[in-house]
Tab-separated table of C-alpha atoms in Angstrom:
chain	number	residue	atom	x	y	z
A	892	MET	CA	106.891	47.041	59.903
A	893	ARG	CA	107.179	46.454	63.643
A	894	ALA	CA	110.962	46.019	63.282
A	895	LYS	CA	111.245	49.412	61.556
A	896	ILE	CA	109.243	51.136	64.285
A	897	THR	CA	111.325	49.462	66.977
A	898	TYR	CA	114.555	50.499	65.255
A	899	CYS	CA	113.389	54.116	64.864
A	900	VAL	CA	112.275	54.350	68.484
A	901	THR	CA	115.530	52.829	69.700
A	902	ALA	CA	117.553	55.165	67.490
A	903	ALA	CA	115.615	58.193	68.767
A	904	VAL	CA	116.177	57.155	72.380
A	905	LEU	CA	119.887	56.698	71.680
A	906	VAL	CA	120.143	60.142	70.075
A	907	VAL	CA	118.483	61.721	73.137
A	908	TYR	CA	120.899	59.804	75.354
A	909	PHE	CA	123.870	60.953	73.265
A	910	VAL	CA	122.728	64.553	73.544
A	911	LEU	CA	122.346	64.280	77.324
A	912	VAL	CA	125.738	62.626	77.763
A	913	GLY	CA	127.361	65.120	75.390
A	914	SER	CA	125.935	68.060	77.329
A	915	ARG	CA	127.398	66.636	80.536
A	916	GLY	CA	130.737	66.314	78.828
A	917	VAL	CA	130.603	69.967	77.729
A	918	LEU	CA	129.683	71.026	81.271
A	919	LEU	CA	132.668	69.143	82.632
A	920	ILE	CA	134.977	70.778	80.091
A	921	GLN	CA	133.614	74.210	80.985
A	922	GLN	CA	134.718	73.701	84.617
A	923	GLY	CA	138.259	74.207	83.340
A	924	THR	CA	140.280	72.044	85.743
A	925	LEU	CA	142.596	69.370	84.410
A	926	LEU	CA	140.541	66.594	85.927
A	927	THR	CA	137.120	67.801	84.714
A	928	VAL	CA	138.440	68.592	81.218
A	929	THR	CA	139.913	65.079	81.014
A	930	PHE	CA	136.657	63.515	82.165
A	931	GLY	CA	134.664	65.789	79.850
A	932	VAL	CA	136.680	64.718	76.808
A	933	ALA	CA	136.326	61.072	77.847
A	934	VAL	CA	132.572	61.509	78.225
A	935	LEU	CA	132.316	63.154	74.794
A	936	ILE	CA	134.021	60.200	73.158
A	937	LEU	CA	131.102	57.892	74.052
A	938	PRO	CA	128.431	59.808	72.072
A	939	VAL	CA	130.785	60.162	69.110
A	940	ILE	CA	131.326	56.389	68.983
A	941	GLY	CA	127.613	55.773	69.509
A	942	ILE	CA	126.561	58.146	66.732
A	943	TRP	CA	129.099	56.590	64.357
A	944	PHE	CA	127.832	53.096	65.213
A	945	LEU	CA	124.187	54.158	64.784
A	946	TRP	CA	124.987	55.833	61.427
A	947	LYS	CA	126.816	52.746	60.088
A	948	ASN	CA	123.949	50.445	61.122
A	949	THR	CA	121.383	52.738	59.555
A	950	GLN	CA	123.377	52.811	56.309
A	951	PHE	CA	123.646	49.009	56.346
A	952	ILE	CA	119.900	48.575	56.921
A	953	SER	CA	118.918	51.042	54.206
A	954	ARG	CA	121.271	49.434	51.681
A	955	ALA	CA	120.044	45.929	52.535
A	956	ASN	CA	116.436	47.113	52.198
A	957	ARG	CA	117.246	48.658	48.827
A	958	LEU	CA	118.664	45.321	47.649
A	959	ALA	CA	115.580	43.508	48.982
A	960	ALA	CA	113.285	45.894	47.091
A	961	GLU	CA	115.274	45.422	43.873
A	962	LEU	CA	115.267	41.650	44.258
A	963	ASP	CA	111.537	41.711	45.025
A	964	ALA	CA	110.883	43.743	41.874
A	965	GLU	CA	112.770	41.084	39.906
A	966	GLY	CA	110.782	38.329	41.595
A	967	GLY	CA	113.940	36.884	43.095
A	968	LEU	CA	113.335	37.133	46.819
A	969	PRO	CA	113.803	33.769	48.512
A	970	LEU	CA	110.557	32.038	49.340
A	971	ASP	CA	109.815	31.103	52.921
A	972	GLU	CA	109.976	27.342	52.455
A	973	LEU	CA	111.087	26.555	55.984
A	974	ALA	CA	109.344	24.177	58.320
A	975	ARG	CA	108.236	25.699	61.618
A	976	THR	CA	107.902	24.335	65.117
A	977	PRO	CA	104.448	24.389	66.731
A	978	GLY	CA	105.543	27.613	68.466
A	979	GLY	CA	106.270	29.243	65.099
A	980	ARG	CA	110.069	29.164	65.246
A	981	ILE	CA	112.086	28.028	62.250
A	982	ASP	CA	113.035	24.343	62.379
A	983	ARG	CA	116.826	24.110	62.582
A	984	ASP	CA	117.106	21.093	60.228
A	985	SER	CA	114.954	22.832	57.631
A	986	ALA	CA	117.072	25.990	57.862
A	987	ASP	CA	120.254	23.952	57.506
A	988	ALA	CA	118.933	22.229	54.368
A	989	VAL	CA	118.000	25.542	52.750
A	990	PHE	CA	121.368	26.985	53.822
A	991	ALA	CA	123.262	24.164	52.087
A	992	GLU	CA	121.323	24.856	48.883
A	993	ARG	CA	121.993	28.622	49.068
A	994	ARG	CA	125.678	28.062	49.816
A	995	ALA	CA	126.003	25.822	46.745
A	996	GLN	CA	124.322	28.472	44.579
A	997	THR	CA	126.698	31.122	45.932
A	998	GLU	CA	129.729	28.902	45.274
A	999	ASP	CA	128.533	28.467	41.678
A	1000	SER	CA	128.076	32.253	41.191
A	1001	PRO	CA	130.420	34.022	43.653
A	1002	ASP	CA	130.114	37.371	41.890
A	1003	ASP	CA	126.313	37.544	41.907
A	1004	TRP	CA	124.989	39.821	44.621
A	1005	ARG	CA	121.606	38.084	44.456
A	1006	CYS	CA	123.141	34.779	45.564
A	1007	TRP	CA	124.935	36.505	48.424
A	1008	PHE	CA	121.689	38.205	49.471
A	1009	ARG	CA	119.882	34.855	49.552
A	1010	LEU	CA	122.791	33.312	51.459
A	1011	ALA	CA	122.572	36.109	54.023
A	1012	VAL	CA	118.878	35.311	54.513
A	1013	ALA	CA	119.746	31.611	54.908
A	1014	TYR	CA	122.417	32.459	57.495
A	1015	HIS	CA	119.863	34.585	59.342
A	1016	ASP	CA	117.291	31.782	59.291
A	1017	ALA	CA	119.973	29.405	60.654
A	1018	ARG	CA	120.535	31.939	63.495
A	1019	ASP	CA	124.092	32.796	62.436
A	1020	THR	CA	123.857	36.582	62.595
A	1021	PRO	CA	127.565	37.459	62.212
A	1022	ARG	CA	127.855	35.464	58.979
A	1023	ALA	CA	124.498	36.776	57.780
A	1024	ARG	CA	125.791	40.322	58.216
A	1025	LYS	CA	129.051	39.557	56.373
A	1026	ALA	CA	127.185	37.909	53.515
A	1027	MET	CA	124.859	40.912	53.263
A	1028	GLN	CA	127.823	43.303	53.299
A	1029	ARG	CA	129.325	41.303	50.446
A	1030	ALA	CA	126.032	41.439	48.521
A	1031	ILE	CA	125.917	45.219	49.004
A	1032	ALA	CA	129.514	45.635	47.862
A	1033	LEU	CA	128.946	43.476	44.766
A	1034	HIS	CA	125.741	45.362	43.942
A	1035	ASP	CA	127.469	48.738	44.276
A	1036	GLY	CA	130.486	47.601	42.247
A	1037	ARG	CA	132.896	48.141	45.128
A	1038	PRO	CA	135.864	45.868	45.799
A	1039	VAL	CA	134.937	42.883	47.923
A	1040	ARG	CA	136.970	42.095	51.028
A	1041	ALA	CA	138.014	38.496	51.341
């Protein structure tokens, strides 16, 4: 729950920032000189990219949460069977062992979104965020029946 609140607060702050930056860009364009119009357009590009990025991340999170809810309803969410350090962090060797198991399951059933979801969780536990994201994107695509990128 704390992660959701943090994400919402961060997104709200970003939206306020985009509005402020966008208003400055509009003010620069209204000055009407070649230099200020050029800077104004350049300044407006930043909020557009930021809003697009925020929108894509929000879509990704909501789709991943939808898959998690569906998998939870089926009783198929991966169990937290990882060993922890005294400080509460996931033990790397334990995460690697679970990852090897999840990877083998995914190789056996490459078209099953559930396996890809569990593999994404294993990647995340092994602190490999880029691969976790790609595995989750693949799980979402398989779930939605869209073509999967290689």
